[in-house]
Amino acid sequence: MRAVGIVFSNIHDTNIPELVRVRSFGSIPFGGRYRLIDFPLSNMVNSGIDTVGIITKSNYQSLMDHVGSGKDWDLARKDGGLIILPPFGDTESSSLYNTRLEALKGITSFLFRADEEYVVMTDCDSVCRINYNEVLEYHIRNQADITLIYKKGVPISGSIDYGTTFDVNESGRIVGLNYKTPLDVKDANVFINVFVMKKSLLQNIVMDSISHNKKSFTNDIIAENLKSMKIMGFEHKGFYAGISSLQAYYESNMAMLQQDIRNEVFGDRSVFTKIRDSAPTKYGNSAIVKNSMIADGCIIEGEVENSIIFRNVKVARGCKVKNSIVMQNTVLGENCTLNCIITDKNVTIKDKVVLSGSETHPFYIGKGIMV
Amino acid sequence: MIRKKKCVAMLLAGGQGSRLYALTNNIAKPAVSFGGKYRIIDFPLSNCVNSGIDTVGVLTQYQPLVLNDYIGNGQPWDLDRSFGGVHILSPYQGKTSSDWYKGTANAIYQNLHFIKQFNPDYVLVLSGDHIYKMNYSKMLNFHILNNADCTIAALNVPIEEASRFGILNTKDDGVIYEFEEKPKKPKSTLASMGIYIFSASKLYKYLEDDSKNPNSSNDFGKDVLPTMLNSGEKMMAYQFEGYWKDVGTINSLFEANMDLLGDSPNFDVSDNNWKIQSRSPLAPPHFIGDTAKTTNSIIMSGCEVYGTVENSVLASDVRIAKGAVVKNSIIMSDVVIEEGAVVEYSIIDERTVVGKNCQIGDPIDSGKGIALLGRDISICENAKIDGGAIVDKNVEEGK
């Protein structure tokens, strides 16, 4: 592939402050064994992109720990591979970037060094499978300056409350852009935060925005240039889950319990993630499990229903877990009851504790807390 | 500074494992699946790494493709090193002679040049068909402390089983004075585990001597060790305590898998202080459906279970359809059990498809033994495979 990949790992931090208190957005755990960054990274690798820069901002230890050398994505390369791009200090302001454009100003040397002709830029706020080759072909065929990917409608109700939407004409060109649209419109073209363009164009845009102090890619570049540039929309027709709130996070995880969605996302076994050596999961004599996704290394002796259980979780005898997301290394004591709960990593729930949230407002328990 | 290794491990992985029948038609015994996630060779390899031994030669001969692929550059075991690491050693063609490995000792002899490049003080010889967790560095310390020339790991077995093993007769201080191969009237209950530590110079000497002896079968147990003993070398028995199982037969492989089950299993692979490393499959967490029942079982990632699974071990990406029942069985990766099929007391190898309403095997208490289905075959709908049967070809309708 003739494109270099850029992944923004922190852009949506304000969406779910609970989950990013101790990590960057890209390293939010998802689907039992994954982190959100696994999806854009795997999409890139599966599309043949083998140079990927990950732009980080703050709290990125967990992200670095997760991606490591990039080996698990076949991105530990001599030539290209995975490159972490920490924030770049700037003599004029000591504050860190807030927008994509500001972040890009800090990676001009990375862009300069890459010898690929095109760039694919994506955020870490979605779970979907996209073949970027198809997008690039579309981009070239249409002689576009910039191609943006959108999804028609909202696949899961409540999954996105608001977002940027496009007006797209018959030929696929974006002719209008609306910010923070309430997404109750069923056939809205929702921007899913993926950009494709020539690297040279991106370099010009970044240089120009440094000299003119432009801040936002969508507001200052896309919206301003709808007429002067050919900006195309590419419709992503497959499954898409946008992680725009804790509620959306909960529902997107729960969507993995549906067989057709699970098959679409994981069926070809090409979502890569960091390999950990957990033993296989063990079910005890008293285990009762229904409609749940369970990762390796667990010991299940209680009841689990409609839930996502991450690695190395212990569910003791008599414990009942329903409609919940239980992250890595959580210990659930005997006879405790959980309904609509999200427990972060390393949580301990003591015996006989009863916790309940609701499907519209799941209750979140922070990392390492003992209840 | 001259770089050297204190101890190099040589892992004998060339065995055909003919008593595993269909399981080893196309793969070497050490590559046989175990415990849902592992292959047998993961145990000695992980033991080496956990014991601080980072240089391992793996001697392959029989059907090495799967095994070689699996070991690869050794990265899953942290054995991708620039000095040391894991090396696959296959038989090779030489200028004057080209031979298959004739016996265990000959296999090591043909690779002495590999060992010598690391200039080790000690050589650990292991076999690739045992399931156990063992700290070899303790055994090495024992060897050094006793100033031994050769140390053999030994397990205390019940006296009634002792006649199935090679028995080490020792003095009180652990010095071996006699070997007895499968004695009718055992004098001791110390069975050799097939794990040896040699002081390197002694190993070189006795392997050279052995190679020149035309009457030798070039085997450690039959030739080299008895010769060393008769020549007056100091040979020690190192007593190992813990779980150890030779998984050379269908029954012992089945038992070892079942030893992982239960609330306090006989053998625990989830011990964080002694991790068993393996090459992990790229699969999502497994899914347990609405109609499923899963008790006392081990289930790996990628499985989709809609039927009943009881007292069984499921490797990755197994699919158990609605209404299917799997009891007291070992199901290896990518197997499909279709609707209404009943699998009891069976071992089903990788990628095999069991059709609707099949009956595979008989209940464990029927006395008929384990039914074994080989890899990559399909069993048609409504077929009945008896307990104790071994099937390695497709079963089609009307047959």
mmCIF file of C-alpha atoms in Angstrom, chain A residues 31-34 71-72 256-259 262-263 266 269-273 275-296 299 301 305-306 309 317, chain B residues 35-38 75-76 260-263 265 269-270 275-278 280-304 306 311 317 319:
data_model
loop_
_atom_site.group_PDB
_atom_site.id
_atom_site.type_symbol
_atom_site.label_atom_id
_atom_site.label_comp_id
_atom_site.label_asym_id
_atom_site.label_seq_id
_atom_site.Cartn_x
_atom_site.Cartn_y
_atom_site.Cartn_z
ATOM 1 C CA GLY A 31 -14.647 -6.938 23.745
ATOM 2 C CA GLY A 32 -12.984 -9.173 26.296
ATOM 3 C CA ARG A 33 -9.393 -9.026 25.139
ATOM 4 C CA TYR A 34 -8.940 -5.986 22.928
ATOM 5 C CA LYS A 71 5.337 -7.065 17.073
ATOM 6 C CA ASP A 72 1.829 -8.412 17.627
ATOM 7 C CA MET A 256 -20.565 -8.274 20.326
ATOM 8 C CA LEU A 257 -23.008 -10.786 21.825
ATOM 9 C CA GLN A 258 -24.919 -10.780 18.535
ATOM 10 C CA GLN A 259 -23.664 -13.557 16.319
ATOM 11 C CA ARG A 262 -19.365 -10.880 16.102
ATOM 12 C CA ASN A 263 -18.789 -12.721 12.842
ATOM 13 C CA PHE A 266 -13.925 -11.142 14.397
ATOM 14 C CA ARG A 269 -9.614 -13.728 12.886
ATOM 15 C CA SER A 270 -7.632 -10.708 11.841
ATOM 16 C CA VAL A 271 -8.109 -8.273 14.701
ATOM 17 C CA PHE A 272 -4.656 -8.256 16.225
ATOM 18 C CA THR A 273 -3.932 -7.509 19.862
ATOM 19 C CA ILE A 275 -0.692 -11.564 23.202
ATOM 20 C CA ARG A 276 -0.734 -12.462 26.870
ATOM 21 C CA ASP A 277 -0.200 -15.973 28.047
ATOM 22 C CA SER A 278 -3.236 -16.756 30.113
ATOM 23 C CA ALA A 279 -4.271 -20.344 30.677
ATOM 24 C CA PRO A 280 -7.590 -21.328 29.038
ATOM 25 C CA THR A 281 -10.761 -20.478 30.953
ATOM 26 C CA LYS A 282 -12.040 -23.039 33.403
ATOM 27 C CA TYR A 283 -15.676 -23.738 34.231
ATOM 28 C CA GLY A 284 -16.525 -25.233 37.600
ATOM 29 C CA ASN A 285 -19.270 -27.728 38.400
ATOM 30 C CA SER A 286 -21.684 -25.012 39.437
ATOM 31 C CA ALA A 287 -21.107 -22.709 36.459
ATOM 32 C CA ILE A 288 -24.152 -21.498 34.520
ATOM 33 C CA VAL A 289 -23.297 -19.313 31.542
ATOM 34 C CA LYS A 290 -25.657 -17.909 28.929
ATOM 35 C CA ASN A 291 -25.133 -15.540 26.005
ATOM 36 C CA SER A 292 -21.762 -14.248 27.131
ATOM 37 C CA MET A 293 -18.336 -13.599 25.710
ATOM 38 C CA ILE A 294 -15.561 -14.859 27.945
ATOM 39 C CA ALA A 295 -11.837 -14.338 27.511
ATOM 40 C CA ASP A 296 -8.998 -16.661 28.512
ATOM 41 C CA ILE A 299 -12.331 -19.204 36.490
ATOM 42 C CA GLU A 301 -18.009 -20.983 39.141
ATOM 43 C CA GLU A 305 -25.599 -13.950 31.589
ATOM 44 C CA ASN A 306 -25.480 -11.383 28.746
ATOM 45 C CA ILE A 309 -15.880 -11.054 30.761
ATOM 46 C CA ARG A 317 -19.761 -19.777 43.452
ATOM 47 C CA GLY B 35 -4.953 -28.730 27.646
ATOM 48 C CA GLY B 36 -6.833 -26.640 25.108
ATOM 49 C CA LYS B 37 -4.081 -24.163 24.453
ATOM 50 C CA TYR B 38 -0.760 -25.909 24.589
ATOM 51 C CA GLN B 75 9.535 -15.644 20.284
ATOM 52 C CA PRO B 76 6.543 -16.891 22.360
ATOM 53 C CA LEU B 260 -6.452 -30.076 34.572
ATOM 54 C CA LEU B 261 -10.138 -30.152 35.544
ATOM 55 C CA GLY B 262 -11.803 -29.871 38.921
ATOM 56 C CA ASP B 263 -11.762 -27.298 41.711
ATOM 57 C CA PRO B 265 -6.846 -29.900 39.786
ATOM 58 C CA VAL B 269 -1.405 -24.570 34.384
ATOM 59 C CA SER B 270 -2.626 -21.183 35.612
ATOM 60 C CA LYS B 275 3.886 -19.654 33.382
ATOM 61 C CA ILE B 276 3.553 -22.101 30.562
ATOM 62 C CA GLN B 277 4.175 -20.078 27.434
ATOM 63 C CA SER B 278 2.779 -21.035 24.067
ATOM 64 C CA SER B 280 -1.408 -18.147 21.084
ATOM 65 C CA PRO B 281 -4.089 -18.303 18.434
ATOM 66 C CA LEU B 282 -5.484 -15.041 17.102
ATOM 67 C CA ALA B 283 -9.075 -15.490 18.212
ATOM 68 C CA PRO B 284 -11.654 -13.401 20.040
ATOM 69 C CA PRO B 285 -12.900 -14.493 23.476
ATOM 70 C CA HIS B 286 -15.126 -17.550 23.289
ATOM 71 C CA PHE B 287 -18.891 -17.214 23.215
ATOM 72 C CA ILE B 288 -21.348 -19.243 25.263
ATOM 73 C CA GLY B 289 -24.852 -19.122 23.790
ATOM 74 C CA ASP B 290 -28.315 -19.102 25.339
ATOM 75 C CA THR B 291 -28.838 -22.815 24.890
ATOM 76 C CA ALA B 292 -25.425 -23.856 26.207
ATOM 77 C CA LYS B 293 -24.481 -25.664 29.373
ATOM 78 C CA THR B 294 -20.825 -25.652 30.359
ATOM 79 C CA THR B 295 -19.637 -27.396 33.494
ATOM 80 C CA ASN B 296 -16.298 -28.627 34.768
ATOM 81 C CA SER B 297 -14.538 -27.892 31.516
ATOM 82 C CA ILE B 298 -11.747 -25.909 29.943
ATOM 83 C CA ILE B 299 -12.697 -23.735 26.986
ATOM 84 C CA MET B 300 -10.263 -21.761 24.836
ATOM 85 C CA SER B 301 -10.720 -18.519 22.937
ATOM 86 C CA GLY B 302 -12.562 -18.490 19.645
ATOM 87 C CA CYS B 303 -14.996 -21.280 20.612
ATOM 88 C CA GLU B 304 -18.710 -20.876 20.012
ATOM 89 C CA TYR B 306 -24.462 -23.577 21.905
ATOM 90 C CA ASN B 311 -15.905 -32.644 31.886
ATOM 91 C CA ASP B 317 -12.144 -22.094 17.642
ATOM 92 C CA ARG B 319 -17.920 -24.921 17.448
#
